[in-house]
PDB file of N, CA and C in Angstrom:
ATOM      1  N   UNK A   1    -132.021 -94.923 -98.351  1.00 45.00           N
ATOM      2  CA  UNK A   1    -133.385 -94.589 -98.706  1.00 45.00           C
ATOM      3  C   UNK A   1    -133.906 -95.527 -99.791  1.00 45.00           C
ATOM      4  N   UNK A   2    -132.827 -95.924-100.735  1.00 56.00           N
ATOM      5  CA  UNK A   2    -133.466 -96.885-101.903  1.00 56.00           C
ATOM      6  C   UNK A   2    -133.573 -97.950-101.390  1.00 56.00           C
ATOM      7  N   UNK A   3    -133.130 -98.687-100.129  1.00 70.00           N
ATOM      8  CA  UNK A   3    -134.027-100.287 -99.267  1.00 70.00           C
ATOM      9  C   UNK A   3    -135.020 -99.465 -99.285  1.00 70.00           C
ATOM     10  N   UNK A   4    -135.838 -98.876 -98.375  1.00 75.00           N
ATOM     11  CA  UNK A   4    -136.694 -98.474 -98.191  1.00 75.00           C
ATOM     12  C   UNK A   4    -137.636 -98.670 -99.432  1.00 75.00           C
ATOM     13  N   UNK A   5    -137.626 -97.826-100.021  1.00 82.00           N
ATOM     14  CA  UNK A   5    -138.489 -97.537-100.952  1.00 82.00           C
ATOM     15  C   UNK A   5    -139.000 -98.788-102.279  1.00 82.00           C
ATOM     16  N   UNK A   6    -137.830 -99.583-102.494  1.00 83.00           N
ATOM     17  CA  UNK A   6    -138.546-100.752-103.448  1.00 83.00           C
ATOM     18  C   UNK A   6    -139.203-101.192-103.464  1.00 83.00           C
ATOM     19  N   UNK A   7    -139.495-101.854-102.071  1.00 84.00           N
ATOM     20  CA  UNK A   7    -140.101-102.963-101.407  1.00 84.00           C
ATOM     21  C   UNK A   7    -141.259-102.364-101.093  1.00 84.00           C
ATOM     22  N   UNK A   8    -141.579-100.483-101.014  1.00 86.00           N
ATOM     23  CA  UNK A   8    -142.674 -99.822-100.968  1.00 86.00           C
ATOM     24  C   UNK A   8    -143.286 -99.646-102.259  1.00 86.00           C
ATOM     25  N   UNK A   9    -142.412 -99.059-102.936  1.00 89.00           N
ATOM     26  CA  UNK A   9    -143.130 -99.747-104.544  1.00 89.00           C
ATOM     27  C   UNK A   9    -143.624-100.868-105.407  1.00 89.00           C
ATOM     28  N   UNK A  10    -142.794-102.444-104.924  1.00 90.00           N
ATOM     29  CA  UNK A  10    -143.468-103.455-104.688  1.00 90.00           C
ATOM     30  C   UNK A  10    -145.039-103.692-104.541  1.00 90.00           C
ATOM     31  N   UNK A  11    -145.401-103.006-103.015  1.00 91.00           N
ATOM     32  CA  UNK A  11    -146.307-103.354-102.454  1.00 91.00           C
ATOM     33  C   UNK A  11    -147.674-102.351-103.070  1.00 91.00           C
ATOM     34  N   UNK A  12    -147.080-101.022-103.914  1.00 94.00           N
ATOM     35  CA  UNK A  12    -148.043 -99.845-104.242  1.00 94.00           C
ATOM     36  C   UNK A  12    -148.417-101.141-105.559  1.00 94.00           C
ATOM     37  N   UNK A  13    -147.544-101.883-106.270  1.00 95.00           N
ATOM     38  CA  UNK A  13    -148.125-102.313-107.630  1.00 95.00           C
ATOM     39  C   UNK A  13    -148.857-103.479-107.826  1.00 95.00           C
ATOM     40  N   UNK A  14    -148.400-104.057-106.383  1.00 94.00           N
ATOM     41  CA  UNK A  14    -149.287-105.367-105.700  1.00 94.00           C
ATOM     42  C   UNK A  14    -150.590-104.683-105.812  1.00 94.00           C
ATOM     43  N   UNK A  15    -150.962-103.541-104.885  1.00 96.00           N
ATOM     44  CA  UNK A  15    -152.385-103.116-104.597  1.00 96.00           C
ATOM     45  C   UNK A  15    -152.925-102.564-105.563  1.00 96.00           C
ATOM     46  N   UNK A  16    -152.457-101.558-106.662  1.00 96.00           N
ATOM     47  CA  UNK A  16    -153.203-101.498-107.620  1.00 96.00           C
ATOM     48  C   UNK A  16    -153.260-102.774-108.490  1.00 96.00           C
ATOM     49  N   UNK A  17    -152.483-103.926-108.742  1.00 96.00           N
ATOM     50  CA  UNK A  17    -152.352-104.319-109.931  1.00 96.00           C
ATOM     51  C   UNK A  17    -154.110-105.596-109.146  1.00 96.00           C
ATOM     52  N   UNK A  18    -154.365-105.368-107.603  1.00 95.00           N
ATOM     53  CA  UNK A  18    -155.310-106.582-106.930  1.00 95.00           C
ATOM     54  C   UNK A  18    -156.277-105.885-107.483  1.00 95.00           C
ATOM     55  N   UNK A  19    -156.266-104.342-107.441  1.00 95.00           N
ATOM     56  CA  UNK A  19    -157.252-103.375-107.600  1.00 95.00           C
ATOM     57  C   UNK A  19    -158.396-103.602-109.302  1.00 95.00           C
ATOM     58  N   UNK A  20    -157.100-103.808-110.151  1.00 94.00           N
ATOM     59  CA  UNK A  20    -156.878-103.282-111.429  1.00 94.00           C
ATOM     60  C   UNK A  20    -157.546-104.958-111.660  1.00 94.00           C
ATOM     61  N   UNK A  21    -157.222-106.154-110.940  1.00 95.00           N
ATOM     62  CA  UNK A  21    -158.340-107.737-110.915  1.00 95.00           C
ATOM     63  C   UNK A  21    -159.440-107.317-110.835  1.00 95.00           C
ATOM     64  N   UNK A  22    -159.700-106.913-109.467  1.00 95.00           N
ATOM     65  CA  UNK A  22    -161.510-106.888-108.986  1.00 95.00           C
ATOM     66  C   UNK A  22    -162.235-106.146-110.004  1.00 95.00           C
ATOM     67  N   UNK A  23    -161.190-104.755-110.667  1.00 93.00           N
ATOM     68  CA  UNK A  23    -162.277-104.369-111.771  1.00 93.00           C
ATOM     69  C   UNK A  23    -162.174-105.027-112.844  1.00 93.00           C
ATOM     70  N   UNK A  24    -161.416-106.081-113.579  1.00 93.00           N
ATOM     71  CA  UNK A  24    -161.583-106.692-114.469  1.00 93.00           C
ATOM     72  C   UNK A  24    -162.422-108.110-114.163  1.00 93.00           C
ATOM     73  N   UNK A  25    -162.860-108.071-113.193  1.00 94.00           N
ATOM     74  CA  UNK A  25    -164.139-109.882-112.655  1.00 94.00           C
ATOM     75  C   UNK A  25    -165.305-108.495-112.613  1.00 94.00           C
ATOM     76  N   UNK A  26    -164.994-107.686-111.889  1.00 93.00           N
ATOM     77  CA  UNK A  26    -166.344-106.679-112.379  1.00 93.00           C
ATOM     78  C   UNK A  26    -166.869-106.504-113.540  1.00 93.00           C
ATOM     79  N   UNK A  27    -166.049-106.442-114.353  1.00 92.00           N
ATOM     80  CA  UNK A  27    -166.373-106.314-115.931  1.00 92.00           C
ATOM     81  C   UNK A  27    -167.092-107.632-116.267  1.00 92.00           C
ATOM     82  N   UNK A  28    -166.256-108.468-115.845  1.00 92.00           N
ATOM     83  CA  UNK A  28    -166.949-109.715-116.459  1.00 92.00           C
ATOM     84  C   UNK A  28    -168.095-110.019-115.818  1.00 92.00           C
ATOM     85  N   UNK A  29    -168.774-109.588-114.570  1.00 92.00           N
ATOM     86  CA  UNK A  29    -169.989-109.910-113.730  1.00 92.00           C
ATOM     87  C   UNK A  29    -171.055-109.181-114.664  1.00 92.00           C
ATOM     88  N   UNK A  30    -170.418-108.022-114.874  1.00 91.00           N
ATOM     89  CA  UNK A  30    -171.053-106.824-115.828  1.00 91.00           C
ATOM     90  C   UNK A  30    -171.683-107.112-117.064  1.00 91.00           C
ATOM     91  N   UNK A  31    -171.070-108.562-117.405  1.00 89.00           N
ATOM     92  CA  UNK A  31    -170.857-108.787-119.109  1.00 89.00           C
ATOM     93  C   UNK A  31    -170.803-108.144-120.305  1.00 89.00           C
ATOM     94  N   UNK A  32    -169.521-106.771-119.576  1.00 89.00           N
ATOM     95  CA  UNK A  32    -168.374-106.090-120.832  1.00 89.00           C
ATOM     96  C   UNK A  32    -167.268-106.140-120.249  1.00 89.00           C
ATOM     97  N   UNK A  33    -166.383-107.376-120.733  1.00 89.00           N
ATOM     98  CA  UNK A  33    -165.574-107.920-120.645  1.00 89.00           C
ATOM     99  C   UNK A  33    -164.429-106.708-121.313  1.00 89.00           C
ATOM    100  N   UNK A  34    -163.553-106.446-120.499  1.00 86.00           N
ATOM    101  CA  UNK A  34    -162.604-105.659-120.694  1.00 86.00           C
ATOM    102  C   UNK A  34    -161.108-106.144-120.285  1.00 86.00           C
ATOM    103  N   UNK A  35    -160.405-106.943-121.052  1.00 90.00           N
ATOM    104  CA  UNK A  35    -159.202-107.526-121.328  1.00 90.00           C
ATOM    105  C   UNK A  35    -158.208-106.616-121.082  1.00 90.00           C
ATOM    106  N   UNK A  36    -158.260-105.304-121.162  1.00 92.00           N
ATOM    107  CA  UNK A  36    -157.222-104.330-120.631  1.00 92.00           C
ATOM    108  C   UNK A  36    -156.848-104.224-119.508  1.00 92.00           C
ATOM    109  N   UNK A  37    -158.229-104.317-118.506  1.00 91.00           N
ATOM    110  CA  UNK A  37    -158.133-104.437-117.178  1.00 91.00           C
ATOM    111  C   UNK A  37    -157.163-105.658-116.473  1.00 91.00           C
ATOM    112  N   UNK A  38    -157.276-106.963-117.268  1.00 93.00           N
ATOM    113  CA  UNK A  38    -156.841-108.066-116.625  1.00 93.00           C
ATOM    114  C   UNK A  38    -155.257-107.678-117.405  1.00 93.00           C
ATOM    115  N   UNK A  39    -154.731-107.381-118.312  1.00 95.00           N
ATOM    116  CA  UNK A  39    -153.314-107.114-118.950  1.00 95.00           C
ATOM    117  C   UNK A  39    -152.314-106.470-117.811  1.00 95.00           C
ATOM    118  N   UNK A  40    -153.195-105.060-117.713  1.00 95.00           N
ATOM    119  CA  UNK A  40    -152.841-103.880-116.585  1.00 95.00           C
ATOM    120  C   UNK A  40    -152.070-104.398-115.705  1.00 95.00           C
ATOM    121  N   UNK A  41    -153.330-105.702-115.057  1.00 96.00           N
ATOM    122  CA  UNK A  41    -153.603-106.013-113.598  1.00 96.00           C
ATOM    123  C   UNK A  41    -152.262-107.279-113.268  1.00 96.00           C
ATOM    124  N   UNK A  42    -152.320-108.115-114.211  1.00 95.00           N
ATOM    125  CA  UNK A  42    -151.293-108.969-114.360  1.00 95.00           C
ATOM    126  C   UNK A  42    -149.972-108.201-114.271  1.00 95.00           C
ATOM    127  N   UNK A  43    -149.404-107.188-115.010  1.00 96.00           N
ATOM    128  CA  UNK A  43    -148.401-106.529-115.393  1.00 96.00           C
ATOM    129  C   UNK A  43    -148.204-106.183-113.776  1.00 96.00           C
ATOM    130  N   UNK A  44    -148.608-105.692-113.777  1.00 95.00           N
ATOM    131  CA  UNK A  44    -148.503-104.852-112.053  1.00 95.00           C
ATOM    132  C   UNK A  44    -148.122-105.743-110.848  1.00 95.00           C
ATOM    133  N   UNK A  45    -149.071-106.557-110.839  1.00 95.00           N
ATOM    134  CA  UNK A  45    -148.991-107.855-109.985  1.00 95.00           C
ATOM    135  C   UNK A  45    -147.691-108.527-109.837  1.00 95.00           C
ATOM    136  N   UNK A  46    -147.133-108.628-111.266  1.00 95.00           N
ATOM    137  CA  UNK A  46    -145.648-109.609-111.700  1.00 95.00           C
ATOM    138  C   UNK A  46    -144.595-107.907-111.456  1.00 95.00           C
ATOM    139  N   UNK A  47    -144.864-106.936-111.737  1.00 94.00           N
ATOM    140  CA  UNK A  47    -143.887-106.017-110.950  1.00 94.00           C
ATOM    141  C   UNK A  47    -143.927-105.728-109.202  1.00 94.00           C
ATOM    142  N   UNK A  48    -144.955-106.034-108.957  1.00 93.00           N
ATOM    143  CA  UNK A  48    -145.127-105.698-107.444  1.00 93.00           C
ATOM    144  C   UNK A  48    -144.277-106.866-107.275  1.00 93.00           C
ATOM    145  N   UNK A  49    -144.322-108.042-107.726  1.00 92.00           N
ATOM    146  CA  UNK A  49    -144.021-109.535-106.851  1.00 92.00           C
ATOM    147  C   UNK A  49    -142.122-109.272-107.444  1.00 92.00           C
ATOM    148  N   UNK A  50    -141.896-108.670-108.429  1.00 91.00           N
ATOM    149  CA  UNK A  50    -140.328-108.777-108.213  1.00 91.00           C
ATOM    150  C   UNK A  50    -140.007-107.301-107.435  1.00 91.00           C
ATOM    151  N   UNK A  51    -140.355-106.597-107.625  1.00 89.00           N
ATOM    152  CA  UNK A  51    -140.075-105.553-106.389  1.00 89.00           C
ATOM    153  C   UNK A  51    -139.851-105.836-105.031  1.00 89.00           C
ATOM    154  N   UNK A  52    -140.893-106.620-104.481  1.00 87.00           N
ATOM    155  CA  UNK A  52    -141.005-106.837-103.036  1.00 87.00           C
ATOM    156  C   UNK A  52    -139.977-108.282-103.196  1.00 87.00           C
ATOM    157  N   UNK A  53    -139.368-108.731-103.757  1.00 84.00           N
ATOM    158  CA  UNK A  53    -138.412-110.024-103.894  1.00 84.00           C
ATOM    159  C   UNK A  53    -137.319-109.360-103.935  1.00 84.00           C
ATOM    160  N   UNK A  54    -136.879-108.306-105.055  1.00 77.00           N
ATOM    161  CA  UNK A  54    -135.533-108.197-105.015  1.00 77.00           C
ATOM    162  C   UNK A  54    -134.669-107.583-104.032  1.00 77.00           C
ATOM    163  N   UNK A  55    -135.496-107.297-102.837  1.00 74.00           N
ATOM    164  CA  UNK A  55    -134.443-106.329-101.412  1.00 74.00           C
ATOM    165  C   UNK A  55    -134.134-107.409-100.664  1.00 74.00           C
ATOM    166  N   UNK A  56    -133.431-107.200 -99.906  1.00 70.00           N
ATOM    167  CA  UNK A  56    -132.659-108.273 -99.286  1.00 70.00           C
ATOM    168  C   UNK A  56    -133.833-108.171 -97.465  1.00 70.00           C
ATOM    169  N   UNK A  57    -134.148-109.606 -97.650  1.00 72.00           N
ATOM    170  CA  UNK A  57    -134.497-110.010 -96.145  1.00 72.00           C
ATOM    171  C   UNK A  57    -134.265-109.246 -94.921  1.00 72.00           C
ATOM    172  N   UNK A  58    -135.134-109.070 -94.391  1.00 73.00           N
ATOM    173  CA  UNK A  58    -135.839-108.222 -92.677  1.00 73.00           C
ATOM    174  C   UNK A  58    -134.632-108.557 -91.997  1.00 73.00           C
ATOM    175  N   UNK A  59    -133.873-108.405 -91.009  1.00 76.00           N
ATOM    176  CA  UNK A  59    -133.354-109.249 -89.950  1.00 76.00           C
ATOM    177  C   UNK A  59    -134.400-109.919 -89.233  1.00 76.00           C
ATOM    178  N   UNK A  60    -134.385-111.005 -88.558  1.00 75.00           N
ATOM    179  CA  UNK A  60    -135.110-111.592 -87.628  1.00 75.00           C
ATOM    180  C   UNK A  60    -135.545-110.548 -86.522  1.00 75.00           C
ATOM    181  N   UNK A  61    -136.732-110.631 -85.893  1.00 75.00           N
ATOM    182  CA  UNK A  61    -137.421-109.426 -84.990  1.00 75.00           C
ATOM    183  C   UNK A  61    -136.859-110.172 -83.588  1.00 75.00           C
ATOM    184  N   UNK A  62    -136.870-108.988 -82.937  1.00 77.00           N
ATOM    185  CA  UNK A  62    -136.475-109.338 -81.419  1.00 77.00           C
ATOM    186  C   UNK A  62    -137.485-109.495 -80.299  1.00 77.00           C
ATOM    187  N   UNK A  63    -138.487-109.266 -80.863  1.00 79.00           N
ATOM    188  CA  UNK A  63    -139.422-108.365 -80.579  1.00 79.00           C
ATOM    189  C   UNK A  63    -140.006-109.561 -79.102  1.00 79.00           C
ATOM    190  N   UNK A  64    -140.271-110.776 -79.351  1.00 81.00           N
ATOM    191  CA  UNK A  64    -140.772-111.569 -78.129  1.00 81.00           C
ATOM    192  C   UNK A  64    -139.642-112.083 -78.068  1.00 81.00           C
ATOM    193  N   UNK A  65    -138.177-111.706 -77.834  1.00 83.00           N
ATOM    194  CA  UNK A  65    -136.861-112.619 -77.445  1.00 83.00           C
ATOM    195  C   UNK A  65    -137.014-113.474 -76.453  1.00 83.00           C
ATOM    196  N   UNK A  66    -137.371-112.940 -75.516  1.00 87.00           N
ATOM    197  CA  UNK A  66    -137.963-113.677 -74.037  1.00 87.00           C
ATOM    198  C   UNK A  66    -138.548-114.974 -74.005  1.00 87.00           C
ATOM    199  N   UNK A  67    -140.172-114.311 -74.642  1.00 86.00           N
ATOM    200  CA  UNK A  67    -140.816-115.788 -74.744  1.00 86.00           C
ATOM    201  C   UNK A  67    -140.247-116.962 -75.712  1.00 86.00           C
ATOM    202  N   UNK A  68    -140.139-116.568 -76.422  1.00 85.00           N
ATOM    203  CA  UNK A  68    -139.235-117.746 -78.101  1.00 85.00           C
ATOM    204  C   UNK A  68    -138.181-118.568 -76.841  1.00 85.00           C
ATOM    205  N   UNK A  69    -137.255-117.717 -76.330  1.00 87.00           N
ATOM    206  CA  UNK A  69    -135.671-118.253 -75.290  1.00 87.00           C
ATOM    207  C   UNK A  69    -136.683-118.915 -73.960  1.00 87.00           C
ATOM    208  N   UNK A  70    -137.894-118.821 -73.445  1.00 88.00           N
ATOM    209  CA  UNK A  70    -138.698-119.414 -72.699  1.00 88.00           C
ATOM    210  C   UNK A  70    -139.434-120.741 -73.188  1.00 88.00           C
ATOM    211  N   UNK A  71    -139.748-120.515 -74.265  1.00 90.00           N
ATOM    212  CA  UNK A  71    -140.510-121.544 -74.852  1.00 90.00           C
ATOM    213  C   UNK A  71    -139.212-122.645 -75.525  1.00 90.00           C
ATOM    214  N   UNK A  72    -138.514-122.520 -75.615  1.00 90.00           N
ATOM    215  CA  UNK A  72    -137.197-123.377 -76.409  1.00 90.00           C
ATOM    216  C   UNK A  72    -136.832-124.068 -75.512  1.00 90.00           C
ATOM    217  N   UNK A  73    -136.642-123.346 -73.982  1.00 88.00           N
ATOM    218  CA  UNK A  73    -135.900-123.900 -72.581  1.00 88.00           C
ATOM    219  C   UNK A  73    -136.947-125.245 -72.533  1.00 88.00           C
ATOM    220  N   UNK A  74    -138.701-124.867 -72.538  1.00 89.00           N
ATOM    221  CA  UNK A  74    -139.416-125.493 -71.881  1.00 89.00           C
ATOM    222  C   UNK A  74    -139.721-127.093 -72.986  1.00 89.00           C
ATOM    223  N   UNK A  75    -139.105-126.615 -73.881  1.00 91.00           N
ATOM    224  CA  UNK A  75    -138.904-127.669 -75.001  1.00 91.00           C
ATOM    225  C   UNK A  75    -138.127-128.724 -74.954  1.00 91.00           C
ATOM    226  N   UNK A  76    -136.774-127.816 -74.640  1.00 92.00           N
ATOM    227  CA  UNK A  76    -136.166-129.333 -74.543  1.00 92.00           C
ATOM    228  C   UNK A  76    -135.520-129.439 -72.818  1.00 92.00           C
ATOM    229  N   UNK A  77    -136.182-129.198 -72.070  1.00 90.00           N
ATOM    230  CA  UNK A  77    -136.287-129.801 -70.888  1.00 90.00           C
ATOM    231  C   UNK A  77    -137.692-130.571 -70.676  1.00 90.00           C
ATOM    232  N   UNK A  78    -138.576-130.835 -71.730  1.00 91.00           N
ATOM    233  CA  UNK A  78    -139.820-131.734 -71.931  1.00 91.00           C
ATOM    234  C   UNK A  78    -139.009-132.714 -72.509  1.00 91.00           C
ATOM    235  N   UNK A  79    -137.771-132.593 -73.604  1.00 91.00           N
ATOM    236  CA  UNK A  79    -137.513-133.826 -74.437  1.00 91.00           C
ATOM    237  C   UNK A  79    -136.383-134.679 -73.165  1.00 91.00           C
ATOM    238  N   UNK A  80    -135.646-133.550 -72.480  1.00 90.00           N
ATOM    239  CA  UNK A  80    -134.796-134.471 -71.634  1.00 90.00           C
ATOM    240  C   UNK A  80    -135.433-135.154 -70.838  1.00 90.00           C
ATOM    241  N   UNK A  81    -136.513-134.808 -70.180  1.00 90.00           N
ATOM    242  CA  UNK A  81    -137.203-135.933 -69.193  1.00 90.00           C
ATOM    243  C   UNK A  81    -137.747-137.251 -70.000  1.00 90.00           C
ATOM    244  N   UNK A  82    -138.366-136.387 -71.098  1.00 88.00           N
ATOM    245  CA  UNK A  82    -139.235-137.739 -71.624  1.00 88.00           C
ATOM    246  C   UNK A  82    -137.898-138.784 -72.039  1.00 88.00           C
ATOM    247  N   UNK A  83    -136.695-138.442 -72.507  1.00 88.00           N
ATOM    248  CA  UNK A  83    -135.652-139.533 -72.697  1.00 88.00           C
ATOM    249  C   UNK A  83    -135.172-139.933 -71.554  1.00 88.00           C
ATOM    250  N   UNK A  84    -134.929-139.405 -70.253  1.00 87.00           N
ATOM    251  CA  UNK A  84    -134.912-140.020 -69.138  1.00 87.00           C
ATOM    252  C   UNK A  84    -135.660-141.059 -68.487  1.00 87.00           C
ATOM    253  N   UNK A  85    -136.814-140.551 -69.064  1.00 86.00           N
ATOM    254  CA  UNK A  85    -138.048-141.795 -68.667  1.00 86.00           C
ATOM    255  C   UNK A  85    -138.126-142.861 -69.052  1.00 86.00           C
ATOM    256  N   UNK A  86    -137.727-142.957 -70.692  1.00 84.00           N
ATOM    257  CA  UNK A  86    -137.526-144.127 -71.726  1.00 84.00           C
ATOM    258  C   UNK A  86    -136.562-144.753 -71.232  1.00 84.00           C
ATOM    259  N   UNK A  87    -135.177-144.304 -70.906  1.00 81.00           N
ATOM    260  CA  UNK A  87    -134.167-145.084 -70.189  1.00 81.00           C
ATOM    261  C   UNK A  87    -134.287-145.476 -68.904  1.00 81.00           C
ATOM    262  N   UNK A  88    -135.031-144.844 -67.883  1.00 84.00           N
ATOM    263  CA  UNK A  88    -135.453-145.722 -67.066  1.00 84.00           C
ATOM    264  C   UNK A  88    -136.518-147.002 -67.202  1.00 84.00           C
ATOM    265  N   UNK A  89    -137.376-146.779 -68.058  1.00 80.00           N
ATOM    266  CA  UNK A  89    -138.234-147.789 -68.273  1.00 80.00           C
ATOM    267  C   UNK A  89    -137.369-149.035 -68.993  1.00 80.00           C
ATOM    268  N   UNK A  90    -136.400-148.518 -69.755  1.00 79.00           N
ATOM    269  CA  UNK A  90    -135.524-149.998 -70.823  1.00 79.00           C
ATOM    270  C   UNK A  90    -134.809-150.142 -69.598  1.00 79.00           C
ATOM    271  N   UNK A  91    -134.533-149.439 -68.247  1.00 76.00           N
ATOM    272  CA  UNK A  91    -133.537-150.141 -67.108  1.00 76.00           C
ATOM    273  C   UNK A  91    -134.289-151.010 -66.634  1.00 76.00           C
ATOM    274  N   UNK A  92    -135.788-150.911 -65.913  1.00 78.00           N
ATOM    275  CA  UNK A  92    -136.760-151.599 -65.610  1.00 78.00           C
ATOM    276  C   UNK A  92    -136.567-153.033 -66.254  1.00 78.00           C
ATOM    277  N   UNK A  93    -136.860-152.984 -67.602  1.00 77.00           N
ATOM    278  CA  UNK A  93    -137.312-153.927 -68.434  1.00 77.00           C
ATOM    279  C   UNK A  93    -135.775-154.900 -68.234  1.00 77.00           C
ATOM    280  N   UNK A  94    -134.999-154.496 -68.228  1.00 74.00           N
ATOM    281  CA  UNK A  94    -133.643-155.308 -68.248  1.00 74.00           C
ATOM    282  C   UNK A  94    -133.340-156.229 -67.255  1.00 74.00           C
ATOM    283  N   UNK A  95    -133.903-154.947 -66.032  1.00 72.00           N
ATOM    284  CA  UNK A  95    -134.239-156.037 -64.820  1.00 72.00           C
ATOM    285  C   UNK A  95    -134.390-156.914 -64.759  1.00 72.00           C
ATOM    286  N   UNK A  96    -135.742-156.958 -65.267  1.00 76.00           N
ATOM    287  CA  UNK A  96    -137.453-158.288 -65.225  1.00 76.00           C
ATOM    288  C   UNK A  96    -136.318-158.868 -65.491  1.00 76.00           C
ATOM    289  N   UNK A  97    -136.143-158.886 -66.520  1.00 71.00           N
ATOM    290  CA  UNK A  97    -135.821-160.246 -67.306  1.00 71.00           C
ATOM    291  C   UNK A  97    -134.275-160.674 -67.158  1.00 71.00           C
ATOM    292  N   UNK A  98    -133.514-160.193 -66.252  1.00 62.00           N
ATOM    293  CA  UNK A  98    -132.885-160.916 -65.338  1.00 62.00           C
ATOM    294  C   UNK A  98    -133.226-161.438 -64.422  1.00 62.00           C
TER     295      UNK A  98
END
């Protein structure tokens, strides 16, 4: 339950601390500049950002396995022809010029 939850608390201090910005540029649009707001907002921000850092990495998603293992095939059976082609063309050329 504690993976879970860090990386959810992370993200709660990210959104208030974005929250806790817009009202401190409000203030200043306002012109009553309120320095508490931007302290808050910073503080929060730099806890959201090590929260959501310190859990350990997603596994990779499976989720389009198919297409990714489709699109990889169609990749490098584009690179084997195109190097087939190059070596036929340097066979060509070897020709001529015999």
């Amino acid at each position: 339950m504690e993976n879970e939850t860090v990386p959810r608390v992370g993200s709660f201090f990210l959104l208030v601390g974005t929250v806790l910005m817009m009202l401190f540029i409000g203030s200043i649009i306002g012109r009553e500049v309120n320095p508490i707001y931007f302290l808050f907002s910073a503080a929060a921000i730099t806890l959201g950002i090590f929260f959501r850092r310190s859990h350990a990495p997603r596994p990779p998603s499976t989720r389009f396995h198919t297409v990714r293992k489709v699109r990889e095939y169609g990749r490098t059976r584009r690179e084997q022809i195109a190097a087939k082609k190059k070596d036929q063309k340097n066979d060509q050329q070897k020709d001529q010029k015999k």
